[in-house]
Coordinates of C-alpha atoms and ligand atoms in Angstrom, one line a residue:
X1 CA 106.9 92.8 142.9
X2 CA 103.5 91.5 144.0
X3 CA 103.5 89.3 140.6
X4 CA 105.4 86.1 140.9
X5 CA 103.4 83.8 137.9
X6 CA 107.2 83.0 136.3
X7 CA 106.4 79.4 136.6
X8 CA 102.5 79.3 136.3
X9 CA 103.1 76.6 133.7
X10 CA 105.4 74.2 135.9
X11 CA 102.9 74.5 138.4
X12 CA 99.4 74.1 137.6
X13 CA 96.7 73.5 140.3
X14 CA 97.8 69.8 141.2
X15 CA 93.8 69.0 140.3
X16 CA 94.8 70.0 136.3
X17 CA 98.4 68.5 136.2
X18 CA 97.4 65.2 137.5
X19 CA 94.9 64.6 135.7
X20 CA 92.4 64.5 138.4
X21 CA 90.3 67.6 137.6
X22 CA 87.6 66.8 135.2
X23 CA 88.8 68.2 131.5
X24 CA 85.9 70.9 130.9
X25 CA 88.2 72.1 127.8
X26 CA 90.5 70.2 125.4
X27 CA 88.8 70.1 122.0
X28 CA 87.7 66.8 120.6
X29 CA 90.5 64.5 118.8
X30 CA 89.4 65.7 115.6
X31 CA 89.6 69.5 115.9
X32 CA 91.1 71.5 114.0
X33 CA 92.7 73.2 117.3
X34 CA 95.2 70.3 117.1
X35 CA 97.2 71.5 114.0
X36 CA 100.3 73.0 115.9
X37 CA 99.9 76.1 113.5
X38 CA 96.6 77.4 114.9
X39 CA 97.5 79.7 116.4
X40 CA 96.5 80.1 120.3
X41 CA 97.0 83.5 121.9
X42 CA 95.7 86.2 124.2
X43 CA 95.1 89.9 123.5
X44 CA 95.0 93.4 125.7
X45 CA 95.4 96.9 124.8
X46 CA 97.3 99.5 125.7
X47 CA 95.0 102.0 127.8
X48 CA 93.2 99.3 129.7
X49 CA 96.5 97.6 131.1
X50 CA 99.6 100.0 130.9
X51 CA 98.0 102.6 133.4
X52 CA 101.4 105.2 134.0
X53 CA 99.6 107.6 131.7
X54 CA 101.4 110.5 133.2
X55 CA 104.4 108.9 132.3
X56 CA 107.9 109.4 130.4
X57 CA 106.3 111.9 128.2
X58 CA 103.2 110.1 127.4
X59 CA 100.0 113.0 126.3
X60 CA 96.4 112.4 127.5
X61 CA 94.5 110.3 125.1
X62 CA 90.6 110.7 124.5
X63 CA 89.9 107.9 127.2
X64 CA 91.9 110.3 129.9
X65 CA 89.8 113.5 129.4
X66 CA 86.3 111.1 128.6
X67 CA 86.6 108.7 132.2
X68 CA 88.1 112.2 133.8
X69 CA 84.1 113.5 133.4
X70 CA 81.8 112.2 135.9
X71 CA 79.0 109.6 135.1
X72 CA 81.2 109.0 132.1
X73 CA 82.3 105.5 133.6
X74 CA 81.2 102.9 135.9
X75 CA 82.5 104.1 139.5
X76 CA 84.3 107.1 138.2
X77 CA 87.3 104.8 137.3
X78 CA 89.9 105.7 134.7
X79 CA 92.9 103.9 133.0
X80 CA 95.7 105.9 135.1
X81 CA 97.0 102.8 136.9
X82 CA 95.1 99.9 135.0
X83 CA 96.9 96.9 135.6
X84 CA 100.6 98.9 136.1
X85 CA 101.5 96.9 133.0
X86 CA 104.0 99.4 132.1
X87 CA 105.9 99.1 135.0
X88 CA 105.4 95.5 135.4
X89 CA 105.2 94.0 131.9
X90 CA 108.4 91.7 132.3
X91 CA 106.6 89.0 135.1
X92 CA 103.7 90.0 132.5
X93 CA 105.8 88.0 129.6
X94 CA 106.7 85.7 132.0
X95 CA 103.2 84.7 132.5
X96 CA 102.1 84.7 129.0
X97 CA 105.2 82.5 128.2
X98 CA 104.4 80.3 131.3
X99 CA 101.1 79.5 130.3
X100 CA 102.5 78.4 126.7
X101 CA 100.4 80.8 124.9
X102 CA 101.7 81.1 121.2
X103 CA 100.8 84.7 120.6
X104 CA 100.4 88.0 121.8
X105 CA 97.9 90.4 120.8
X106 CA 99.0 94.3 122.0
X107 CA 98.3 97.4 121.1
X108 CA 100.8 100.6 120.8
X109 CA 99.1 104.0 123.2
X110 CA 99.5 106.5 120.1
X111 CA 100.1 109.2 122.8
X112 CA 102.8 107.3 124.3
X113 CA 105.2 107.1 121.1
X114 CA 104.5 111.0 119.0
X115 CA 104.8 114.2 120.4
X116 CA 101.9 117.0 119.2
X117 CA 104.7 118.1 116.5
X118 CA 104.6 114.7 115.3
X119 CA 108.0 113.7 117.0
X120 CA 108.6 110.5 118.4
X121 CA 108.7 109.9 122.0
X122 CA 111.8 107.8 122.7
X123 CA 110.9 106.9 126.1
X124 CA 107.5 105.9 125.2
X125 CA 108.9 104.0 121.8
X126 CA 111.6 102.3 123.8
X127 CA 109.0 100.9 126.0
X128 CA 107.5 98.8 123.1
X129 CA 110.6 97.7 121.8
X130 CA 111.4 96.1 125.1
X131 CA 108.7 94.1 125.2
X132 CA 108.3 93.3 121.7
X133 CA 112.2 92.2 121.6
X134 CA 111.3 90.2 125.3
X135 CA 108.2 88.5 123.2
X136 CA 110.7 87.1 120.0
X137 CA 113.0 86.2 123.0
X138 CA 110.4 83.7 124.0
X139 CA 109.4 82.7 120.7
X140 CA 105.4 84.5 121.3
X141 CA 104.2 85.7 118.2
X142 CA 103.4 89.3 118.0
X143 CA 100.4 90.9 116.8
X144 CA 99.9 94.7 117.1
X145 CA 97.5 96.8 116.9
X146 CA 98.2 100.9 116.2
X147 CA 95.2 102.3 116.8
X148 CA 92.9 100.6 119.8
X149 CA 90.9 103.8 120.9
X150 CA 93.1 105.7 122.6
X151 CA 93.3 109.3 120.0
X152 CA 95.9 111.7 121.5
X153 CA 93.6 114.2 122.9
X154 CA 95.5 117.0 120.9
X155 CA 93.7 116.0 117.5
X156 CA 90.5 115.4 119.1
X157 CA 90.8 119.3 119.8
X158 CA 91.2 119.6 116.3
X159 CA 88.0 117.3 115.3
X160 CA 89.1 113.5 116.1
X161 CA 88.1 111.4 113.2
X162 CA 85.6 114.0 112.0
X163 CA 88.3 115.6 111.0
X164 CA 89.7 114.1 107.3
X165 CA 93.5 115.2 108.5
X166 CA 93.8 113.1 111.2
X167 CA 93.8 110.2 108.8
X168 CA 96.8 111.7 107.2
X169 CA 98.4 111.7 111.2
X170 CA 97.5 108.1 111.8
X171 CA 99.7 107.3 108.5
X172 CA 102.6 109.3 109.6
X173 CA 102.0 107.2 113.0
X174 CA 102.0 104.2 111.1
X175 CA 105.3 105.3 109.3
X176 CA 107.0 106.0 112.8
X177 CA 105.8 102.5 114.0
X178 CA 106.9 100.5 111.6
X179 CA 110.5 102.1 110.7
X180 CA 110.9 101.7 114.4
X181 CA 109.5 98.7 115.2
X182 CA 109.9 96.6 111.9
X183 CA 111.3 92.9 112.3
X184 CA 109.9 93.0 116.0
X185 CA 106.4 92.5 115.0
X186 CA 104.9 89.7 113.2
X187 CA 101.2 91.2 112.1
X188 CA 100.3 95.1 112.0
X189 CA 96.8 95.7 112.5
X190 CA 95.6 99.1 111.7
X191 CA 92.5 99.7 114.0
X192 CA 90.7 97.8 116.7
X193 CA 87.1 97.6 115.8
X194 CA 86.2 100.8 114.2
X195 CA 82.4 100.1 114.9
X196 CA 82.9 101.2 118.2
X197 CA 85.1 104.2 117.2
X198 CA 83.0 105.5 114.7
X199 CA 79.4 104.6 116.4
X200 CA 79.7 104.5 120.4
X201 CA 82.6 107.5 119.9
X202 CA 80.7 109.9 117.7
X203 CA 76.8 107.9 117.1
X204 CA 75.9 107.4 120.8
X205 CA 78.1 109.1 122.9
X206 CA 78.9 105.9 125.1
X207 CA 82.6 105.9 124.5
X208 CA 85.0 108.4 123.8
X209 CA 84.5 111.3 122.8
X210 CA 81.2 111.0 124.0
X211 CA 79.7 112.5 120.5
X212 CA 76.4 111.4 119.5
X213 CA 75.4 112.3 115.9
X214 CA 74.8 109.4 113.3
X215 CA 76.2 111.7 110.4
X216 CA 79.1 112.0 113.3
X217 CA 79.5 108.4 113.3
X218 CA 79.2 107.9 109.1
X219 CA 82.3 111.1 108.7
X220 CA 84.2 109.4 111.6
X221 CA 84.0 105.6 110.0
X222 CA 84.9 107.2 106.6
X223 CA 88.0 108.7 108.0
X224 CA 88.7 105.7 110.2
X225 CA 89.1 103.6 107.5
X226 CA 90.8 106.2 105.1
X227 CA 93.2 105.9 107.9
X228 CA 93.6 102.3 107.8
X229 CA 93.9 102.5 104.0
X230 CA 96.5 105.4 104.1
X231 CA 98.6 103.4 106.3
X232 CA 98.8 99.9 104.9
X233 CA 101.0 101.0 102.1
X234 CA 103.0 102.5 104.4
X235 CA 103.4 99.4 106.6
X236 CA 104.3 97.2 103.4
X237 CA 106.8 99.2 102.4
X238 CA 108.8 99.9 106.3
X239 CA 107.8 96.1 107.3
X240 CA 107.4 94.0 104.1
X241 CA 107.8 90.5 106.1
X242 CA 105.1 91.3 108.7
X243 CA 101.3 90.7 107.7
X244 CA 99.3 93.8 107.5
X245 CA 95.3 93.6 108.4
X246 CA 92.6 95.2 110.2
X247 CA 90.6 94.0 113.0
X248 CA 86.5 94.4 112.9
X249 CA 83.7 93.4 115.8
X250 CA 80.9 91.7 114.0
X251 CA 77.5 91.0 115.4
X252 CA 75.2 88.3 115.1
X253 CA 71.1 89.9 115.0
X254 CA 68.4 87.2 114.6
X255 CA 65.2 88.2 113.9
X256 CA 62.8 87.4 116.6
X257 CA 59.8 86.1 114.2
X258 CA 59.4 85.2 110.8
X259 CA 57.9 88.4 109.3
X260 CA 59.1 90.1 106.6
X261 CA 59.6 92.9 108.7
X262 CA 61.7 91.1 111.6
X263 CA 63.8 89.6 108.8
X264 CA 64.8 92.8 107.2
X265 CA 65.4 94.3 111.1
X266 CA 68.0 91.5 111.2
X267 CA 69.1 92.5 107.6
X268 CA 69.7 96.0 109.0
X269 CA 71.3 95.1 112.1
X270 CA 73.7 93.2 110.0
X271 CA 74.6 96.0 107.7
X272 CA 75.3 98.5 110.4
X273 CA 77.7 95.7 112.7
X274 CA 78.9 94.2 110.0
X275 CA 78.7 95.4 106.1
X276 CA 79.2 99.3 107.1
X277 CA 83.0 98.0 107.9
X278 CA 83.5 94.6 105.9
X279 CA 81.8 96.3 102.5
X280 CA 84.1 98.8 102.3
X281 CA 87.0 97.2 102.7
X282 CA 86.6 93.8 100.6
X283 CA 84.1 95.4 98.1
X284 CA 85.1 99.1 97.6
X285 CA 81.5 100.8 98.7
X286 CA 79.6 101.6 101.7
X287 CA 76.4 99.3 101.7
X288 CA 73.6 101.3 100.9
X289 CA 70.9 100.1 103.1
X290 CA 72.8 101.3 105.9
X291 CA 71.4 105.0 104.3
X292 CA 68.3 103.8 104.7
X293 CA 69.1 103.3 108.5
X294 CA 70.3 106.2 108.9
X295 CA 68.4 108.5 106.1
X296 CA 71.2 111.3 105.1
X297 CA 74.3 110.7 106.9
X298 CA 76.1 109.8 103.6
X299 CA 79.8 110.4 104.6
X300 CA 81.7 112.9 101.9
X301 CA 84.3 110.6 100.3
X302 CA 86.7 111.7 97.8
X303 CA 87.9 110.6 94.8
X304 CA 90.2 107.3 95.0
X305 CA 89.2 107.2 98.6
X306 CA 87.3 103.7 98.2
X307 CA 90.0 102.4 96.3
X308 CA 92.7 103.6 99.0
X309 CA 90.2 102.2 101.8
X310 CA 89.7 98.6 99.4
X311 CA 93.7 97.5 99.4
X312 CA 94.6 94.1 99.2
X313 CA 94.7 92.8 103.1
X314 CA 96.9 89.8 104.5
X315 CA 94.3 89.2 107.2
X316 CA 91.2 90.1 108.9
X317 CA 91.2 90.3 112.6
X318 CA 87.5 89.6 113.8
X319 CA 86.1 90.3 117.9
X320 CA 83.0 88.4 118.5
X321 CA 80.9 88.3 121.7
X322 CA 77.3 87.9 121.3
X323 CA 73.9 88.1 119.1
X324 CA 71.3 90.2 119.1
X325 CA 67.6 89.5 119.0
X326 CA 66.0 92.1 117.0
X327 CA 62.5 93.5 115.5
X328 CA 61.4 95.8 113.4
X329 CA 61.0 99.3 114.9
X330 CA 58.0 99.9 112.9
X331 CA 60.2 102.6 110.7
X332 CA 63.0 102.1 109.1
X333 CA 65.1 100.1 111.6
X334 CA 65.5 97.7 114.0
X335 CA 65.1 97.1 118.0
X336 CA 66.5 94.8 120.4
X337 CA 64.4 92.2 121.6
X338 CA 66.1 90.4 124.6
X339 CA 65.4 86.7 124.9
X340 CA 64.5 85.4 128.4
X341 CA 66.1 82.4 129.7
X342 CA 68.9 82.7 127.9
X343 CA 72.6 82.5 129.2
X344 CA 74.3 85.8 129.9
X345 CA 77.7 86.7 130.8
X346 CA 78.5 89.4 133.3
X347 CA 77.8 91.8 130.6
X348 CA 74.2 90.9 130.0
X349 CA 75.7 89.3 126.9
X350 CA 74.3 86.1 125.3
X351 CA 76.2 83.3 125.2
X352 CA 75.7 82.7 121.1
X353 CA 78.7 80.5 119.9
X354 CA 76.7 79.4 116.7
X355 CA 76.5 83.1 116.0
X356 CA 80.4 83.2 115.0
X357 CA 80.1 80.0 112.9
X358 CA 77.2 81.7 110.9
X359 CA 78.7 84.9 109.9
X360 CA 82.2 83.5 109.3
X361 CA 80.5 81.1 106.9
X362 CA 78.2 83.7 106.2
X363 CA 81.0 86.0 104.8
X364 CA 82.7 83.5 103.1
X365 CA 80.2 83.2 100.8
X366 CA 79.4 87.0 100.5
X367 CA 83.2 88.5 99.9
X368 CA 85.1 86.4 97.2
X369 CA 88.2 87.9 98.9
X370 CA 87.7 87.1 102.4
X371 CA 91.3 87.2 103.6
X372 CA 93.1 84.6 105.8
X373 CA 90.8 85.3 109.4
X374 CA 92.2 85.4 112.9
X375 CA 90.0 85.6 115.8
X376 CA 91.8 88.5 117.6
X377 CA 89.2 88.5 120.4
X378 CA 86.7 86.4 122.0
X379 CA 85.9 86.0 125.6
X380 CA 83.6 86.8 128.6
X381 CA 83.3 88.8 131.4
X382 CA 82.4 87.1 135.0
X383 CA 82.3 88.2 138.4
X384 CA 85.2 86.2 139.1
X385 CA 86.5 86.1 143.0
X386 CA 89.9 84.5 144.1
X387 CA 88.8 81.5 147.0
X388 CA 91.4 79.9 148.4
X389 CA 94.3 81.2 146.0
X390 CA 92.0 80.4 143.0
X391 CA 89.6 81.4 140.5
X392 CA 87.3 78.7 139.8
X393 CA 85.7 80.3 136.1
X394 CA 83.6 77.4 135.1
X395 CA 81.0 79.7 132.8
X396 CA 84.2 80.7 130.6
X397 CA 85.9 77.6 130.3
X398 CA 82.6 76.4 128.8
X399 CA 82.3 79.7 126.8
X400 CA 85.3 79.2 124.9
X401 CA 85.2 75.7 124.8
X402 CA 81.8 76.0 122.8
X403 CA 83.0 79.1 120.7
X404 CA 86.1 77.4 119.8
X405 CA 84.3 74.6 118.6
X406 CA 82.3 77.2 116.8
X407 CA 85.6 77.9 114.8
X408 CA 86.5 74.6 114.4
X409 CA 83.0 74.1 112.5
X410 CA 83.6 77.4 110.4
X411 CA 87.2 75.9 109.4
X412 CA 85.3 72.7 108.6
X413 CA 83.2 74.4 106.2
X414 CA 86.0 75.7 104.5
X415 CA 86.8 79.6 106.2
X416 CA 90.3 80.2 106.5
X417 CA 91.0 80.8 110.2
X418 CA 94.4 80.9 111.3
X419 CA 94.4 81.5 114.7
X420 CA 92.5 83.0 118.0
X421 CA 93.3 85.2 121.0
X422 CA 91.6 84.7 124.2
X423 CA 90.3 88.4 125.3
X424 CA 91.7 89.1 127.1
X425 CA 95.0 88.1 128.8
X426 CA 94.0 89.4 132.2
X427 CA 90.9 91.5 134.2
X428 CA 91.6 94.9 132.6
X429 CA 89.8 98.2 132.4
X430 CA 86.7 97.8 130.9
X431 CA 85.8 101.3 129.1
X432 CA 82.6 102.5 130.1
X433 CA 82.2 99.8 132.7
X434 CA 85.7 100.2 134.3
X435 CA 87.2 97.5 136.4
X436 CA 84.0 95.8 137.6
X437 CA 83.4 93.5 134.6
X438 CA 86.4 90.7 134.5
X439 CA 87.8 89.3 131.1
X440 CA 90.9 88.4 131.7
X441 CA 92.0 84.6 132.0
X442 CA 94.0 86.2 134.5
X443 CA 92.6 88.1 138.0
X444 CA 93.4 91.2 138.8
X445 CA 93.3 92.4 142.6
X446 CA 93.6 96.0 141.7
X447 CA 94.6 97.1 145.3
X448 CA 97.6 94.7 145.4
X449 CA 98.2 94.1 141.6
X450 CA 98.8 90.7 142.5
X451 CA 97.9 88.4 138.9
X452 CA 96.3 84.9 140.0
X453 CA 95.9 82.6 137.1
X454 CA 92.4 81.7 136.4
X455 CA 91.3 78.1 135.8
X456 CA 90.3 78.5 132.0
X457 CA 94.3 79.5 131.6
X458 CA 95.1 76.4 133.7
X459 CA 93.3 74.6 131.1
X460 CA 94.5 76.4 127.9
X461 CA 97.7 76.1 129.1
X462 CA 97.2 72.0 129.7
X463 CA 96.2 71.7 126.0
X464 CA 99.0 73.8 124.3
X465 CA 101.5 71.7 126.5
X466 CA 99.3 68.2 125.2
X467 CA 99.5 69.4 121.6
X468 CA 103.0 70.9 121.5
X469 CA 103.9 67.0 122.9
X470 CA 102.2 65.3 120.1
X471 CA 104.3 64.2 117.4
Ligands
LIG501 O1 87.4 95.2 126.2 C1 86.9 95.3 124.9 C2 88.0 95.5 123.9 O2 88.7 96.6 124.2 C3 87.5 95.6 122.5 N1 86.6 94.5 122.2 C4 85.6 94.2 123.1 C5 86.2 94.0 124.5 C6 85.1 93.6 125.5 O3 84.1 94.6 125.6

């Protein structure tokens, strides 16, 4: 196996384990980072690591049949191999273990584990029990995610998430998952962001299945989080001691002057990244400005369906990445307005750490019931080269040093935040943008598969050794 990182942690770059590499990362003395139960982790998902999607039964998924069309994704490049995580997720384990990180963040390939009947794929469901039973083995705590983009393609023939039934199939998944899985897994998370299901799936047509209708992207949210609603019963009652949540991207829009009109854009951009999901869920309504965004796309909801979508949650998982500057379009929404001289990341992204302080604190003060929060994914993509057997990443040492500094202040101010996962473990495939933008603390050289831990893991993995040392 190309991969040999069993003893990454033993064997940092001499520079970090003696001390003589200057220390771009460990928090301050008085962070909260410190208290041994924060949680420090890293996160992947399933279609952008496990390539072998031809495999032991697994069925083609949404993202097979979407980067299978040309212009679809960057280079033509598709999931099929990924990272070969499912044939090499053991030295994978090792590696996470080596670095010290605390927890795992993974998500279960729905094709992989349920046949079209609704049968379960033993091959594909003993592949996840493996792993999870290798994580508890080494003491990583695991976090799982059912539902992180990849629909089997059969019910995406049927309508996808415009279609109210497949809801009803994501709670029979959840009910497969968790009689099979229970005790292995210490939080369930329903979906990964359904933003980017609902909107860049069925609103723009950038992600899978390339739809682009805004009344397509209202239907598709509703029945997302009908989904996650239908299926967190379910979990509590196969898995009571696990935590049950849902994980949301938020994002940050400033308005880019002081007019009226500029502050309402910002308004706006809020309620569509941010209230369409969070309102829902902690309040029991969609907000209604977002109609006003998007005159007459007003989902059809049933009755008890806001109450089913409003249950009680142990946690909410929340991905942030960046702000936008926004205007008024002149109509009834909002533009981008990109700053100059600004920093970027690889993805054209501002680098916006005060952004995640703000609507942390910001939703403390709007939801009374903001559950317990986990950061389940924050990171930066850079074009990251291996010189010399290493990957020097200095932008996104400083990137997460300054957004977990960010957190620290949110904590400070009294937000419950439990924890946060580096996104992502290693370089993986990037969805629309395939393997060209890097996130991974950990390279990938995709023609060798060889893993070469980057510097910011070095360092992450220097301060969880400091901390776990401190009495
Ligand atoms: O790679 C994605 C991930 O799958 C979901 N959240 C955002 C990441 C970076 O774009």
């Amino acid at each position: 196996m190309a991969n040999d990182a069993s003893a990454v942690f033993d064997t940092l770059s001499p520079a970090v384990s003696n001390g003589s590499l200057a220390d771009p990362f460990t928090p301050p003395a008085d962070s909260s980072l410190w208290r041994k139960n924060f949680l420090l982790g890293a996160a992947t998902a399933s279609y952008q690591i496990e390539g072998a999607v031809n495999e032991d039964g697994r069925l083609p998924s949404i993202w097979d049949t979407f980067s299978a069309t040309p212009g679809n994704v960057l280079a033509g490049d598709t999931g099929a191999v990924a990272c070969d995580h499912y044939h090499r997720w053991e030295a994978d384990v090792e590696m996470l273990a080596s670095l010290g990180l605390e927890g795992y963040r993974l998500s279960i390939a729905w094709p992989r584990v349920m046949d079209a009947a609704g049968l379960p794929n033993r091959n594909g469901l003993d592949f996840y029990k493996r792993l999870l039973n290798r994580l508890k083995e080494k003491g990583i705590t695991t976090s799982v995610t059912l539902y992180h983009w990849d629909l089997p393609q059969h019910l995406e023939d049927r309508g996808g998430w415009l279609n109210r039934d497949t809801a009803y199939r994501f709670a029979d998944y959840a009910d497969l998952m968790s009689r099979e899985l229970a005790g292995t897994v210490d939080a369930w998370a329903t979906l990964n962001e359904p933003w980017c299901s609902a909107y860049l799936g069925y609103g723009n047509g950038h992600h899978a299945p390339g739809l682009a209708n805004d009344r397509f992207a209202t239907q598709a949210m509703h029945h997302l989080l009908l989904a996650h609603g239908l299926a967190i019963p379910v979990l509590r009652a196969n898995d009571p001691a696990s935590q049950k949540g849902i994980v949301a991207n938020i994002g940050r829009g400033t308005p880019n002057s002081d007019s009226a009109a500029d502050q309402r854009a910002a308004h706006l951009f809020e309620v569509q990244h941010n209230a369409w999901i969070l309102d829902p869920l902690l309040k029991g309504a969609y907000p209604q400005d977002l109609f006003e965004l998007w005159p007459g796309t007003e989902p059809l909801v049933l009755d008890g369906d806001m109450q089913t979508i409003s249950a009680p949650l142990d946690f909410l998982g929340i991905n942030y990445y960046f702000r936008t500057n926004v205007a008024s379009d002149g109509a009834h929404g909002f533009r981008d307005v990109p700053l100059e001289g600004v920093e970027r990341t690889q993805m054209g992204w501002e680098v916006y750490p005060d952004g995640l302080r703000d609507l942390l604190t910001g939703f403390k003060r709007t939801y009374h019931n903001l559950p317990p929060i986990y950061i389940t994914e924050n990171g930066m993509a850079s074009d990251d080269k291996v010189i010399d057997g290493h990957v020097d990443d200095t932008q996104r040492i400083s990137f997460l040093k300054r957004h977990l500094a960010a957190v620290d202040q949110a904590i400070k101010a009294g937000v419950d935040i439990r924890g946060y996962f580096l996104w992502s473990l290693m370089d993986n495939f990037e969805w629309a943008f395939g393997y060209e933008r890097r996130f991974g603390v950990v390279h990938i050289d995709y023609s060798t598969q060889k893993r070469t831990v980057k510097r910011s893991a070095e360092l992450v993995a220097k301060f969880l050794k400091e901390r776990k040392a401190r009495v």
